[in-house]
mmCIF file of C-alpha atoms (C1' of nucleotides) and ligand atoms in Angstrom:
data_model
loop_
_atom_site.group_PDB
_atom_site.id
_atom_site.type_symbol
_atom_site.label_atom_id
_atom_site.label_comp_id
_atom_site.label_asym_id
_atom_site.label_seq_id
_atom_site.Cartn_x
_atom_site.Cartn_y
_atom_site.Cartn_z
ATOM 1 C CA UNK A 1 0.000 0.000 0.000
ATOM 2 C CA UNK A 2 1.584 3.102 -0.984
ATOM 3 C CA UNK A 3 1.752 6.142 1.593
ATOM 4 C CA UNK A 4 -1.403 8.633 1.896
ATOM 5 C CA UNK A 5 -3.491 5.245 0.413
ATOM 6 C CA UNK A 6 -4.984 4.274 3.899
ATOM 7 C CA UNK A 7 -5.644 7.766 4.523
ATOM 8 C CA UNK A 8 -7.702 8.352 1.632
ATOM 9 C CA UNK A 9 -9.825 5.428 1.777
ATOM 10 C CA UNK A 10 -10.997 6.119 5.314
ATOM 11 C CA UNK A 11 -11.645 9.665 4.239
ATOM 12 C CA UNK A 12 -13.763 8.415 1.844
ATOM 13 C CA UNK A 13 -15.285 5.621 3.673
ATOM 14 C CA UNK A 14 -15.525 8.242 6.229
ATOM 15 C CA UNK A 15 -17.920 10.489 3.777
ATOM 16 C CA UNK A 16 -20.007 7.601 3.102
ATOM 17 C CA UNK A 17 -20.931 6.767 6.321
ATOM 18 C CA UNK A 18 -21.566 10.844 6.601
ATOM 19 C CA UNK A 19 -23.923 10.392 3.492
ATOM 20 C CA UNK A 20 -25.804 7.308 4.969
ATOM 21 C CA UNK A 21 -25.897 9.030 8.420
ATOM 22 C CA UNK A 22 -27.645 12.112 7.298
ATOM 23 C CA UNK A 23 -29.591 10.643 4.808
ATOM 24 C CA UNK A 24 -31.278 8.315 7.285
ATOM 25 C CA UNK A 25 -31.418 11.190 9.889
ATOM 26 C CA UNK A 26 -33.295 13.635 7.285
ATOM 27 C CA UNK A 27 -30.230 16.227 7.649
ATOM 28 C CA UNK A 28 -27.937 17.837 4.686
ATOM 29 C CA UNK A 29 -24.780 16.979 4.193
ATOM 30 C CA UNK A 30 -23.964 20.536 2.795
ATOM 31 C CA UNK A 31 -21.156 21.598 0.245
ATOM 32 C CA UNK A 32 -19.220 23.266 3.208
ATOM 33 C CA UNK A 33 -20.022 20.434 5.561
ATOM 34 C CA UNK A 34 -18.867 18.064 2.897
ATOM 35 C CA UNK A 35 -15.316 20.475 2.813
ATOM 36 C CA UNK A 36 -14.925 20.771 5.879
ATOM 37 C CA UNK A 37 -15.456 17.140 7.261
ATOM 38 C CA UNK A 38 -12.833 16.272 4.227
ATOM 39 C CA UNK A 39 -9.875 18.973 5.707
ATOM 40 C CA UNK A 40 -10.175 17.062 9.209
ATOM 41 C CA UNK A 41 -9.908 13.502 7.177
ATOM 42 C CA UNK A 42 -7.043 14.706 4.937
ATOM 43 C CA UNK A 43 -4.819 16.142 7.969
ATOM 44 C CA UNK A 44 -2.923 13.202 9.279
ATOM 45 C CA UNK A 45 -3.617 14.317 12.995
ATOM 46 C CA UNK A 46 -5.947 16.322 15.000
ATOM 47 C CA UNK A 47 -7.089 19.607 13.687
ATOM 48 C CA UNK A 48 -7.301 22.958 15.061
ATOM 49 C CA UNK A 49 -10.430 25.332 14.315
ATOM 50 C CA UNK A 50 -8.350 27.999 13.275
ATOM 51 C CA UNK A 51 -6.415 25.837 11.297
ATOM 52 C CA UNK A 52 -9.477 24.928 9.386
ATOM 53 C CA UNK A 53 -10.384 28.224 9.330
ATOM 54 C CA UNK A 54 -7.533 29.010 7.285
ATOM 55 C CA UNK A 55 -7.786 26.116 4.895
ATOM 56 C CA UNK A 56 -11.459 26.975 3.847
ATOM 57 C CA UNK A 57 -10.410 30.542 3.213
ATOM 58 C CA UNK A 58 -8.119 29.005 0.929
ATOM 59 C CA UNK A 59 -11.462 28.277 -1.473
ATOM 60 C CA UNK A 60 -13.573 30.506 0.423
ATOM 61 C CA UNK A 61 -12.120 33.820 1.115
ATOM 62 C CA UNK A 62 -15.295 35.309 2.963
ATOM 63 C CA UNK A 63 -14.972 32.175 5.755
ATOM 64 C CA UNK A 64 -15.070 33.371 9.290
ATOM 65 C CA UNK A 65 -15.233 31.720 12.298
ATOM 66 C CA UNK A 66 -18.959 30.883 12.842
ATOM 67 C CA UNK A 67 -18.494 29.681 9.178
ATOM 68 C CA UNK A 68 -15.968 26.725 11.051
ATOM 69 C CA UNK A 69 -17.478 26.422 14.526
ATOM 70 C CA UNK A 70 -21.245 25.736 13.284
ATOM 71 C CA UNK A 71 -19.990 23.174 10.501
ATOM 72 C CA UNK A 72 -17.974 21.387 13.526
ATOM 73 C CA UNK A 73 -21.330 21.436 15.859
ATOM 74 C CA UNK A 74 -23.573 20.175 13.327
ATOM 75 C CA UNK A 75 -20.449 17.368 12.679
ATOM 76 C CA UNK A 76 -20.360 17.021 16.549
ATOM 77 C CA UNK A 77 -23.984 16.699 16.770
ATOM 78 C CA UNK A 78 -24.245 13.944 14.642
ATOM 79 C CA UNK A 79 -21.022 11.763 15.743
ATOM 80 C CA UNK A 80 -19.008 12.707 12.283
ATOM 81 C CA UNK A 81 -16.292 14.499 14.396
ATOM 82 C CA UNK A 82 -15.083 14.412 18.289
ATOM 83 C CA UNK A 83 -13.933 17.887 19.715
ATOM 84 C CA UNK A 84 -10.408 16.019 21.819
ATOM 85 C CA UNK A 85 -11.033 18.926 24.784
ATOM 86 C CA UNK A 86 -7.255 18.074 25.894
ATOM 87 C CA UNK A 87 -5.827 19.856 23.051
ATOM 88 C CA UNK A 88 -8.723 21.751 21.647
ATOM 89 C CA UNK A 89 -9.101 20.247 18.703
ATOM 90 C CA UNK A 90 -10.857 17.872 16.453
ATOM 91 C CA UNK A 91 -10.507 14.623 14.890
ATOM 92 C CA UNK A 92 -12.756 12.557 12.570
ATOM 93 C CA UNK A 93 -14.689 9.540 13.971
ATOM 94 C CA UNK A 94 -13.800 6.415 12.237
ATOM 95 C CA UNK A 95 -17.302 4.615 13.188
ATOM 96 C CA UNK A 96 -20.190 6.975 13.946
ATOM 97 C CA UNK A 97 -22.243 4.566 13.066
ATOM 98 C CA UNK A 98 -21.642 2.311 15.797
ATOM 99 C CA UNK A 99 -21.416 4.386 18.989
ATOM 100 C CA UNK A 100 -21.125 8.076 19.671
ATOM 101 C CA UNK A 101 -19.174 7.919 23.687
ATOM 102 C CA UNK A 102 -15.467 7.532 22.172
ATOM 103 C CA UNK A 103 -12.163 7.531 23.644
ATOM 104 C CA UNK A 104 -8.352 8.770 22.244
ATOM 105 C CA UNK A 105 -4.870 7.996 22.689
ATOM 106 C CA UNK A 106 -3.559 10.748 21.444
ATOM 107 C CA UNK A 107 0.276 11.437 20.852
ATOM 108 C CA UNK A 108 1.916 14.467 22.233
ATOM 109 C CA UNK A 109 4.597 14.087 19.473
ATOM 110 C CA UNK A 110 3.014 13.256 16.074
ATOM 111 C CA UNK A 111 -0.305 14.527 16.940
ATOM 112 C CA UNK A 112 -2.273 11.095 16.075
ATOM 113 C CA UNK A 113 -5.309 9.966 17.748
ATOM 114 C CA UNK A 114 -6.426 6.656 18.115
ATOM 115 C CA UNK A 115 -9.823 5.853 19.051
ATOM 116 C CA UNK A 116 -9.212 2.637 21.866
ATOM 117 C CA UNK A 117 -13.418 2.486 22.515
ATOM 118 C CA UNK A 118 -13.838 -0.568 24.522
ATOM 119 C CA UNK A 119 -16.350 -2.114 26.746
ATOM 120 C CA UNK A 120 -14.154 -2.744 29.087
ATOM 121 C CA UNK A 121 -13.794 1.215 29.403
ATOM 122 C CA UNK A 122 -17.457 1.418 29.246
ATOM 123 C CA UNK A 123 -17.726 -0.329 31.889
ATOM 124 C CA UNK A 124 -15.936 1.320 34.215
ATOM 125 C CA UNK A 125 -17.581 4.445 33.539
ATOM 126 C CA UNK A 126 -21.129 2.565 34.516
ATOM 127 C CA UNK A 127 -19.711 1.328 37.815
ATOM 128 C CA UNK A 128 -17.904 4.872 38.592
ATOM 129 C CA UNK A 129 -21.087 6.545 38.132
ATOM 130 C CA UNK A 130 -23.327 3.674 40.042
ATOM 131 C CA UNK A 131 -21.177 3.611 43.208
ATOM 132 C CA UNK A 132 -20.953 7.819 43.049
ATOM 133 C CA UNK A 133 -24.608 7.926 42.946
ATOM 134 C CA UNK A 134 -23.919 10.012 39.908
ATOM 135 C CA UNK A 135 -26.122 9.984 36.047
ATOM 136 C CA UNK A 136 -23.399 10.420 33.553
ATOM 137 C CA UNK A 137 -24.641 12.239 30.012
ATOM 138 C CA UNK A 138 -21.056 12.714 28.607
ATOM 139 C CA UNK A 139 -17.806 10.865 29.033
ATOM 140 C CA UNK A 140 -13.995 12.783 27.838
ATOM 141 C CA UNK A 141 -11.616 10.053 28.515
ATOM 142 C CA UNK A 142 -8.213 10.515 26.768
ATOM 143 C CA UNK A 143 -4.356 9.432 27.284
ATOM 144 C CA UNK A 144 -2.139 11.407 25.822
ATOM 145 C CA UNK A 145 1.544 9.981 25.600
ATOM 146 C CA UNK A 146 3.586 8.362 23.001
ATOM 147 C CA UNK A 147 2.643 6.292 20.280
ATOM 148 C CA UNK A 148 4.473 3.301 19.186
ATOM 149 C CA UNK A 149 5.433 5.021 15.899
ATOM 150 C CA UNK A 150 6.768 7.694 17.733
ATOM 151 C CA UNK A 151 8.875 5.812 20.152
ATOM 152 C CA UNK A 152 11.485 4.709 17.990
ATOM 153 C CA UNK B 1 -22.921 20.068 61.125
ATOM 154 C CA UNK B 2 -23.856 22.972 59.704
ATOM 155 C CA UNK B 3 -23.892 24.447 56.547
ATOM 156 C CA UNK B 4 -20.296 25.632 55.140
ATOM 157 C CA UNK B 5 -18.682 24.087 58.077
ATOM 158 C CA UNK B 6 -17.396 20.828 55.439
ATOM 159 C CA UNK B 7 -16.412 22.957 53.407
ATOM 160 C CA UNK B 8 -14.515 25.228 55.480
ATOM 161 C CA UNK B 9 -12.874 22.362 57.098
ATOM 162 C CA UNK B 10 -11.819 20.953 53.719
ATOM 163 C CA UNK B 11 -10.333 24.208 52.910
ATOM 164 C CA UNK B 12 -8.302 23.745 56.172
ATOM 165 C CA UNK B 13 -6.993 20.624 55.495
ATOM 166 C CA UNK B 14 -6.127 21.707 51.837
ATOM 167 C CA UNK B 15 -3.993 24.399 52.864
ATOM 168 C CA UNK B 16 -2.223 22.346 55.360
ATOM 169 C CA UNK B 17 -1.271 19.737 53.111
ATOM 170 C CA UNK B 18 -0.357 22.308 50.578
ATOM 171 C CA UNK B 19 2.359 23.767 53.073
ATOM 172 C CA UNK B 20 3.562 20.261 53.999
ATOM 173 C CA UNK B 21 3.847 19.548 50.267
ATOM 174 C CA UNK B 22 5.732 22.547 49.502
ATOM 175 C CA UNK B 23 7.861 22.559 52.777
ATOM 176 C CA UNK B 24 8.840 18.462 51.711
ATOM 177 C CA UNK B 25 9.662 19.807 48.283
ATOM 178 C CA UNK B 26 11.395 22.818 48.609
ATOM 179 C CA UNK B 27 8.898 25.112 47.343
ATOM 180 C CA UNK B 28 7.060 28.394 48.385
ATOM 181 C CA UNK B 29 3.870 28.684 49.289
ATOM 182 C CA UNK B 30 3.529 32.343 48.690
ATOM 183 C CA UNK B 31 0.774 34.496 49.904
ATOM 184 C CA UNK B 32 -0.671 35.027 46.307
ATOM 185 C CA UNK B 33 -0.958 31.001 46.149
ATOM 186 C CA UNK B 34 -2.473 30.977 49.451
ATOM 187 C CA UNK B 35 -5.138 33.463 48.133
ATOM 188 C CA UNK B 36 -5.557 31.519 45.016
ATOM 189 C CA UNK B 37 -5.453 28.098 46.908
ATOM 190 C CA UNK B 38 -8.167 29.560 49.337
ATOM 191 C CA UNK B 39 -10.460 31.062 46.617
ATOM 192 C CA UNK B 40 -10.811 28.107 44.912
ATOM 193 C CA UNK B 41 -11.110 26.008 48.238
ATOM 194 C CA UNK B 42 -14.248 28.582 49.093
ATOM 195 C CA UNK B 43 -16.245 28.111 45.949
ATOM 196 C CA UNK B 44 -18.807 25.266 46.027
ATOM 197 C CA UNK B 45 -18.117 24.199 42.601
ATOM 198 C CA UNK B 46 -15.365 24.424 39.427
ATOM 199 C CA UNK B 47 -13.855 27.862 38.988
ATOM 200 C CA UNK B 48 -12.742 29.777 35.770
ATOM 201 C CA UNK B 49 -9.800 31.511 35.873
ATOM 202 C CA UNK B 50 -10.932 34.953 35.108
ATOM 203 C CA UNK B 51 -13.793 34.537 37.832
ATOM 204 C CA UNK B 52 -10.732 34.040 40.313
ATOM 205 C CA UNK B 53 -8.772 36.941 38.483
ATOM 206 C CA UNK B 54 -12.054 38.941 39.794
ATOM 207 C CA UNK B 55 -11.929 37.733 43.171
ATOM 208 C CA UNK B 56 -8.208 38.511 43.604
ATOM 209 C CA UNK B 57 -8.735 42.082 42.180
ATOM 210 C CA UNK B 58 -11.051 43.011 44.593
ATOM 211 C CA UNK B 59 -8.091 42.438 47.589
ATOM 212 C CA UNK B 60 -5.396 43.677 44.684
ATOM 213 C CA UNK B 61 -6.133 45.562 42.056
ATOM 214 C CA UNK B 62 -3.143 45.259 40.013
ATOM 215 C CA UNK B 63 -3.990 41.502 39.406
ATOM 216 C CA UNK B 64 -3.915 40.211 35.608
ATOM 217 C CA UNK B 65 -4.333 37.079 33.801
ATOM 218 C CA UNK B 66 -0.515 36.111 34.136
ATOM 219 C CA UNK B 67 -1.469 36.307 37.560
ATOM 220 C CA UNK B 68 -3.623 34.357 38.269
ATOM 221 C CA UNK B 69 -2.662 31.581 35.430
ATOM 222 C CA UNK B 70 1.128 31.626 36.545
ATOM 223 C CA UNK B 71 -0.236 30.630 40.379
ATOM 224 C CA UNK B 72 -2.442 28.434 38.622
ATOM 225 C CA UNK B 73 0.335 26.775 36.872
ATOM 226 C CA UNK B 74 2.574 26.270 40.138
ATOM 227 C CA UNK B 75 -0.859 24.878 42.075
ATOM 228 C CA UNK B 76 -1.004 22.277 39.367
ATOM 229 C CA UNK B 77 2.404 21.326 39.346
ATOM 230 C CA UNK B 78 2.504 20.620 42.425
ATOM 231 C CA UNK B 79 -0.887 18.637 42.172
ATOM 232 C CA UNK B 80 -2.877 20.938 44.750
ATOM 233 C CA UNK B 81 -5.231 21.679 41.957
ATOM 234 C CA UNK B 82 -6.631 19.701 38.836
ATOM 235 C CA UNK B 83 -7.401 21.807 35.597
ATOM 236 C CA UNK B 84 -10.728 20.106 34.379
ATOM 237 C CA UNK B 85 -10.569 20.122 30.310
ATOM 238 C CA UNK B 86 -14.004 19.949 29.061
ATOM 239 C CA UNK B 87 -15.147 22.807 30.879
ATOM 240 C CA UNK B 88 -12.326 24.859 31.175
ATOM 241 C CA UNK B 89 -12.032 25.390 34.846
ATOM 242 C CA UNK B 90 -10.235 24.437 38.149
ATOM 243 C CA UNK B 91 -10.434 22.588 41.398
ATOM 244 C CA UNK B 92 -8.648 21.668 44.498
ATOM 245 C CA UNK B 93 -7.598 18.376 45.103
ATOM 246 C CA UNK B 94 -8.667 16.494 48.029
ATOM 247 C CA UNK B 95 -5.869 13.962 48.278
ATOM 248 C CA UNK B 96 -2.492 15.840 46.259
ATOM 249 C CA UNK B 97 -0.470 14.074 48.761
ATOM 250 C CA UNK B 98 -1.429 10.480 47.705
ATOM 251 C CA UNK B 99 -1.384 10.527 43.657
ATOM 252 C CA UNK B 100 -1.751 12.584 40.653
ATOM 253 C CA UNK B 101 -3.961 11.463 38.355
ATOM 254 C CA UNK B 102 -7.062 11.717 39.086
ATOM 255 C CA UNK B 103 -10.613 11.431 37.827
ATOM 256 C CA UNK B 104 -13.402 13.297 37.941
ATOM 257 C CA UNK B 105 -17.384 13.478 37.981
ATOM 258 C CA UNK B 106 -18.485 16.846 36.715
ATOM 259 C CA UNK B 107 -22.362 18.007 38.159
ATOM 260 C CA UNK B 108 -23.709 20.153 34.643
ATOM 261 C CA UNK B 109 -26.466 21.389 37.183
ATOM 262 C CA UNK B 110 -24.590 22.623 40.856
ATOM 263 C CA UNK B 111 -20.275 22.701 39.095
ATOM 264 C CA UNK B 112 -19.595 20.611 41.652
ATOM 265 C CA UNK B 113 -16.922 18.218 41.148
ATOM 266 C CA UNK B 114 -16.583 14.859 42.850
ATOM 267 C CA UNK B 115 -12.748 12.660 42.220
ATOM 268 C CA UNK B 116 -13.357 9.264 41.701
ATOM 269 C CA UNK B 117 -10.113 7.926 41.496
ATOM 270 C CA UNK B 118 -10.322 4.004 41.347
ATOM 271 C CA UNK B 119 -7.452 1.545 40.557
ATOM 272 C CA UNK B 120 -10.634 0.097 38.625
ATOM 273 C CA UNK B 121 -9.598 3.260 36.260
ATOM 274 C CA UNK B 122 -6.277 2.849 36.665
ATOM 275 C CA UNK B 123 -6.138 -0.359 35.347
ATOM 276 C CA UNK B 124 -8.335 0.101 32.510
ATOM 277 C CA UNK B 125 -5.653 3.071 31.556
ATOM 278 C CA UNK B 126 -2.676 0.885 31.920
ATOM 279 C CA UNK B 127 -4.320 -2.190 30.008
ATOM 280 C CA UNK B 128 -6.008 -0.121 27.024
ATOM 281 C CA UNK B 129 -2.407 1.513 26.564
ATOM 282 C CA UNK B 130 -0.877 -1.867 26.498
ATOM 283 C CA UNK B 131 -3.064 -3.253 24.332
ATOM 284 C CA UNK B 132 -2.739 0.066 21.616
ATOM 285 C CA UNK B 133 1.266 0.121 22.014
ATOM 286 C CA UNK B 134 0.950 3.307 23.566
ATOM 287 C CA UNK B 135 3.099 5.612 26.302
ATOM 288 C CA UNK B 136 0.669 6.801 28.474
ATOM 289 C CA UNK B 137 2.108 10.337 30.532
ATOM 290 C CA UNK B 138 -1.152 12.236 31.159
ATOM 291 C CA UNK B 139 -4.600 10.770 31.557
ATOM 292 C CA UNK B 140 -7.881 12.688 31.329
ATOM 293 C CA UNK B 141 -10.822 11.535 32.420
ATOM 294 C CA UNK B 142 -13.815 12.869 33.160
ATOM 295 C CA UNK B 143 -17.733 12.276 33.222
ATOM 296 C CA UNK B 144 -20.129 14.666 32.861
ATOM 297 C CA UNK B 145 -24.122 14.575 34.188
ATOM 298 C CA UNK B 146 -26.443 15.353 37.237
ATOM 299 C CA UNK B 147 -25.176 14.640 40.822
ATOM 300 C CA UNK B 148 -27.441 13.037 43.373
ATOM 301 C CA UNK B 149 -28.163 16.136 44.922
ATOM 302 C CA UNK B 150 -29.179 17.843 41.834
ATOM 303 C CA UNK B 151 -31.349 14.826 40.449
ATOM 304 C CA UNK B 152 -33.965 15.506 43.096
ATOM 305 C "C1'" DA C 1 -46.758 30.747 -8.981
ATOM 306 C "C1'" DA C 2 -46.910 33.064 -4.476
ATOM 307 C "C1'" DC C 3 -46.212 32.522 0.163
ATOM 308 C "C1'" DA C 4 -44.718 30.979 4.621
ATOM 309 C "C1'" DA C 5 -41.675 28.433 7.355
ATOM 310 C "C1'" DT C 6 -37.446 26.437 8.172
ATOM 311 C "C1'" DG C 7 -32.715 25.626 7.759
ATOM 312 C "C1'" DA C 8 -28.248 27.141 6.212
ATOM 313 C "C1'" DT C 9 -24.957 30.543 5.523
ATOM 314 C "C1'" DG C 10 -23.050 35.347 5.726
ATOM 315 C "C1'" DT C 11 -21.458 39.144 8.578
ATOM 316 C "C1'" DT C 12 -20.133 42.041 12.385
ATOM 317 C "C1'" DA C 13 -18.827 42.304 16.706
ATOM 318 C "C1'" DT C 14 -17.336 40.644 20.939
ATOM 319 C "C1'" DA C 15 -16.563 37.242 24.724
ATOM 320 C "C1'" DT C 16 -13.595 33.912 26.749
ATOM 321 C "C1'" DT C 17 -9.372 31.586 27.586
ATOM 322 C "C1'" DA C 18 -4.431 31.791 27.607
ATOM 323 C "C1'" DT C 19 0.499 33.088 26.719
ATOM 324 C "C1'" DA C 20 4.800 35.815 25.178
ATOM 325 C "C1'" DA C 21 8.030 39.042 26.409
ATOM 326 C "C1'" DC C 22 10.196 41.978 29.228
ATOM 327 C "C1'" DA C 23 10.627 44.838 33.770
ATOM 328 C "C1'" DT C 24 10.849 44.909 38.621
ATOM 329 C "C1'" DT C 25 10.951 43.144 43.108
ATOM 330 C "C1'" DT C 26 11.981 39.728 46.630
ATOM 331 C "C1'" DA C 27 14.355 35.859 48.609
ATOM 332 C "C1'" DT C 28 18.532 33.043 48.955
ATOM 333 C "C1'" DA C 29 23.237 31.878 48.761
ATOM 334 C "C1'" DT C 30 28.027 33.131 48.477
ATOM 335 C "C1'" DA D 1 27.356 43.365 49.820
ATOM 336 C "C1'" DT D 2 26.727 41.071 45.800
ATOM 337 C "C1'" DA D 3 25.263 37.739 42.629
ATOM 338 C "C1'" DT D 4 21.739 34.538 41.513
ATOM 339 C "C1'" DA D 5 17.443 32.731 41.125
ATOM 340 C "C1'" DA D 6 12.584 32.899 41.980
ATOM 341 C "C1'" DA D 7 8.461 35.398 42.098
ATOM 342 C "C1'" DT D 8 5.636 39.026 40.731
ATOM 343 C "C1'" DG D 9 4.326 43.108 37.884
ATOM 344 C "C1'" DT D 10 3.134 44.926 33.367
ATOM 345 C "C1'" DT D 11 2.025 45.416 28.541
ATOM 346 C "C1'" DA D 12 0.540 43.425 24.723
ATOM 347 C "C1'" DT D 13 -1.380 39.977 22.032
ATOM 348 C "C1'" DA D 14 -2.603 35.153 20.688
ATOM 349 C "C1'" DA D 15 -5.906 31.511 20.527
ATOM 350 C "C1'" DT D 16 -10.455 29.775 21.154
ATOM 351 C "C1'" DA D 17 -15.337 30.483 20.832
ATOM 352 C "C1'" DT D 18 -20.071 32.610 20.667
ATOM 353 C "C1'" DA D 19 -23.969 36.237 20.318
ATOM 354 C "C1'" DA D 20 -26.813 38.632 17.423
ATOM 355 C "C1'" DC D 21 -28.719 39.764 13.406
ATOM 356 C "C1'" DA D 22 -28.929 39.716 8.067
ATOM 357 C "C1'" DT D 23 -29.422 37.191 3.920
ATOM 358 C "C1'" DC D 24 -30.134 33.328 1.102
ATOM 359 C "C1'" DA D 25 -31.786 28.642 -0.095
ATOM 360 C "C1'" DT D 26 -34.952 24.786 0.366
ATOM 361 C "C1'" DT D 27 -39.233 22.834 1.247
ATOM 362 C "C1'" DG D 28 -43.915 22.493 1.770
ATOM 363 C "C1'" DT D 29 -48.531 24.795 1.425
ATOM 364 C "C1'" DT D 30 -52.069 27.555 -0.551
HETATM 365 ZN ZN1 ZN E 1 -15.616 8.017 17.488
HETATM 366 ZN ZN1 ZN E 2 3.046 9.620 17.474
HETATM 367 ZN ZN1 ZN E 3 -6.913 15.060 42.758
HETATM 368 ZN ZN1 ZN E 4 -25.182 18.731 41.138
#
DNA sequence: AACAATGATGTTATATTATAACATTTATAT
DNA sequence: ATATAAATGTTATAATATAACATCATTGTT
């Protein structure tokens, strides 16, 4: 597999599952939406909002930042992307189709994420919240640290 | 026990094993910290840094952002306070003399934050960065939702 | 087709959160 | 007393995010 390969098949798998999600859900996978859930796919890490922001402006010279920040809710909204509140930034979710409580490893040095969802983590969050007496509504669990890649 | 007085008492015991913490490590615990340290000990819930900035310019004027995010920084350090990342705030730290990473549950209703450090956690941390080749250095973790208090 | 209603985008302004860079003061060690 | 380092003061600005209102596009109804 040649470099940049993997990374463009799971952008585009990545826009399928956008189309099917949106179509099923009666919403509008818009032009911009389309653009800008395309710039977080092509970046090999996590994305800024300003960084974005200066990559649409790059087609779109009128784009502010409401243009970037209500394209990334409506993404949020529907389990497309995952704001990584660590960093302040955003990543793409390789399975919104599946689940939308996800969890990152994220690497300090290449900028990566890795989704590591697991029941196993899932569970833990269910027994934290039972024994605290506690109703969770949203989980942010992520590691940052090294990746392998990164290591050597 | 009446109202405040848990709270006050906490407070107490936060400061105290802020000196001994500082005294073991060679540190100051200068009166600006103290202030800081206190302020955030007397709120009921998370604090924001420029609510604090408020608070310390009504006993000094002169108080800026460095100021109050530069005592942040050394409170951290030193694990007297936690910053929580999907809400963009702080808190004290019950226990800074036993670990420092620690979890939190995060009341969307009252802002107040209960840590619900587990080796549970811990262990699901250690064994999902195993399993993902990863280098775990800083661990955030943090569920959102209604407390018991607030449900009723 | 005309109209109303909704959703999406455009635009201006501003709020919130945080840091860089350099100056001054205070504490500590020699 | 002097040098050094640590802490604080000060100015300016960077980085992140939202409020409020205007315009345009899409859809459904009359
Ligand atoms: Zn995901
Ligand atoms: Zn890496
Ligand atoms: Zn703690
Ligand atoms: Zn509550």
């Amino acid at each position: 597999m040649r470099k940049g390969q993997k990374k463009l098949s799971a952008s585009l798998e990545a826009l399928k599952k956008a189309e099917a999600i949106c179509e099923s859900n009666g919403l509008k996978l818009t032009k911009l939406r389309k653009q800008v859930l395309n710039l977080i796919w092509k970046k090999p890490g996590y994305v800024k909002a300003y960084d974005l922001l200066d990559e649409l402006k790059k087609v779109d010279p009128s784009a502010k930042p409401p243009t970037v920040y209500r394209t990334l809710d409506f993404l949020m909204e529907n389990g497309l992307i995952h704001k990584i509140q660590s960093v302040n930034a955003f990543i793409g979710c390789p399975h919104p189709d599946e689940h939308n409580e996800c969890y990152f490893l994220i690497c300090d040095r290449c900028q990566k994420i890795e989704e590591c969802c697991s029941t196993k983590i899932n569970n833990v969050v269910s027994s934290t919240s039972k024994n605290n007496n506690f109703t969770p509504s949203k989980v942010t669990f992520e590691i940052a640290g090294t990746c392998q890649n990164c290591l050597n």
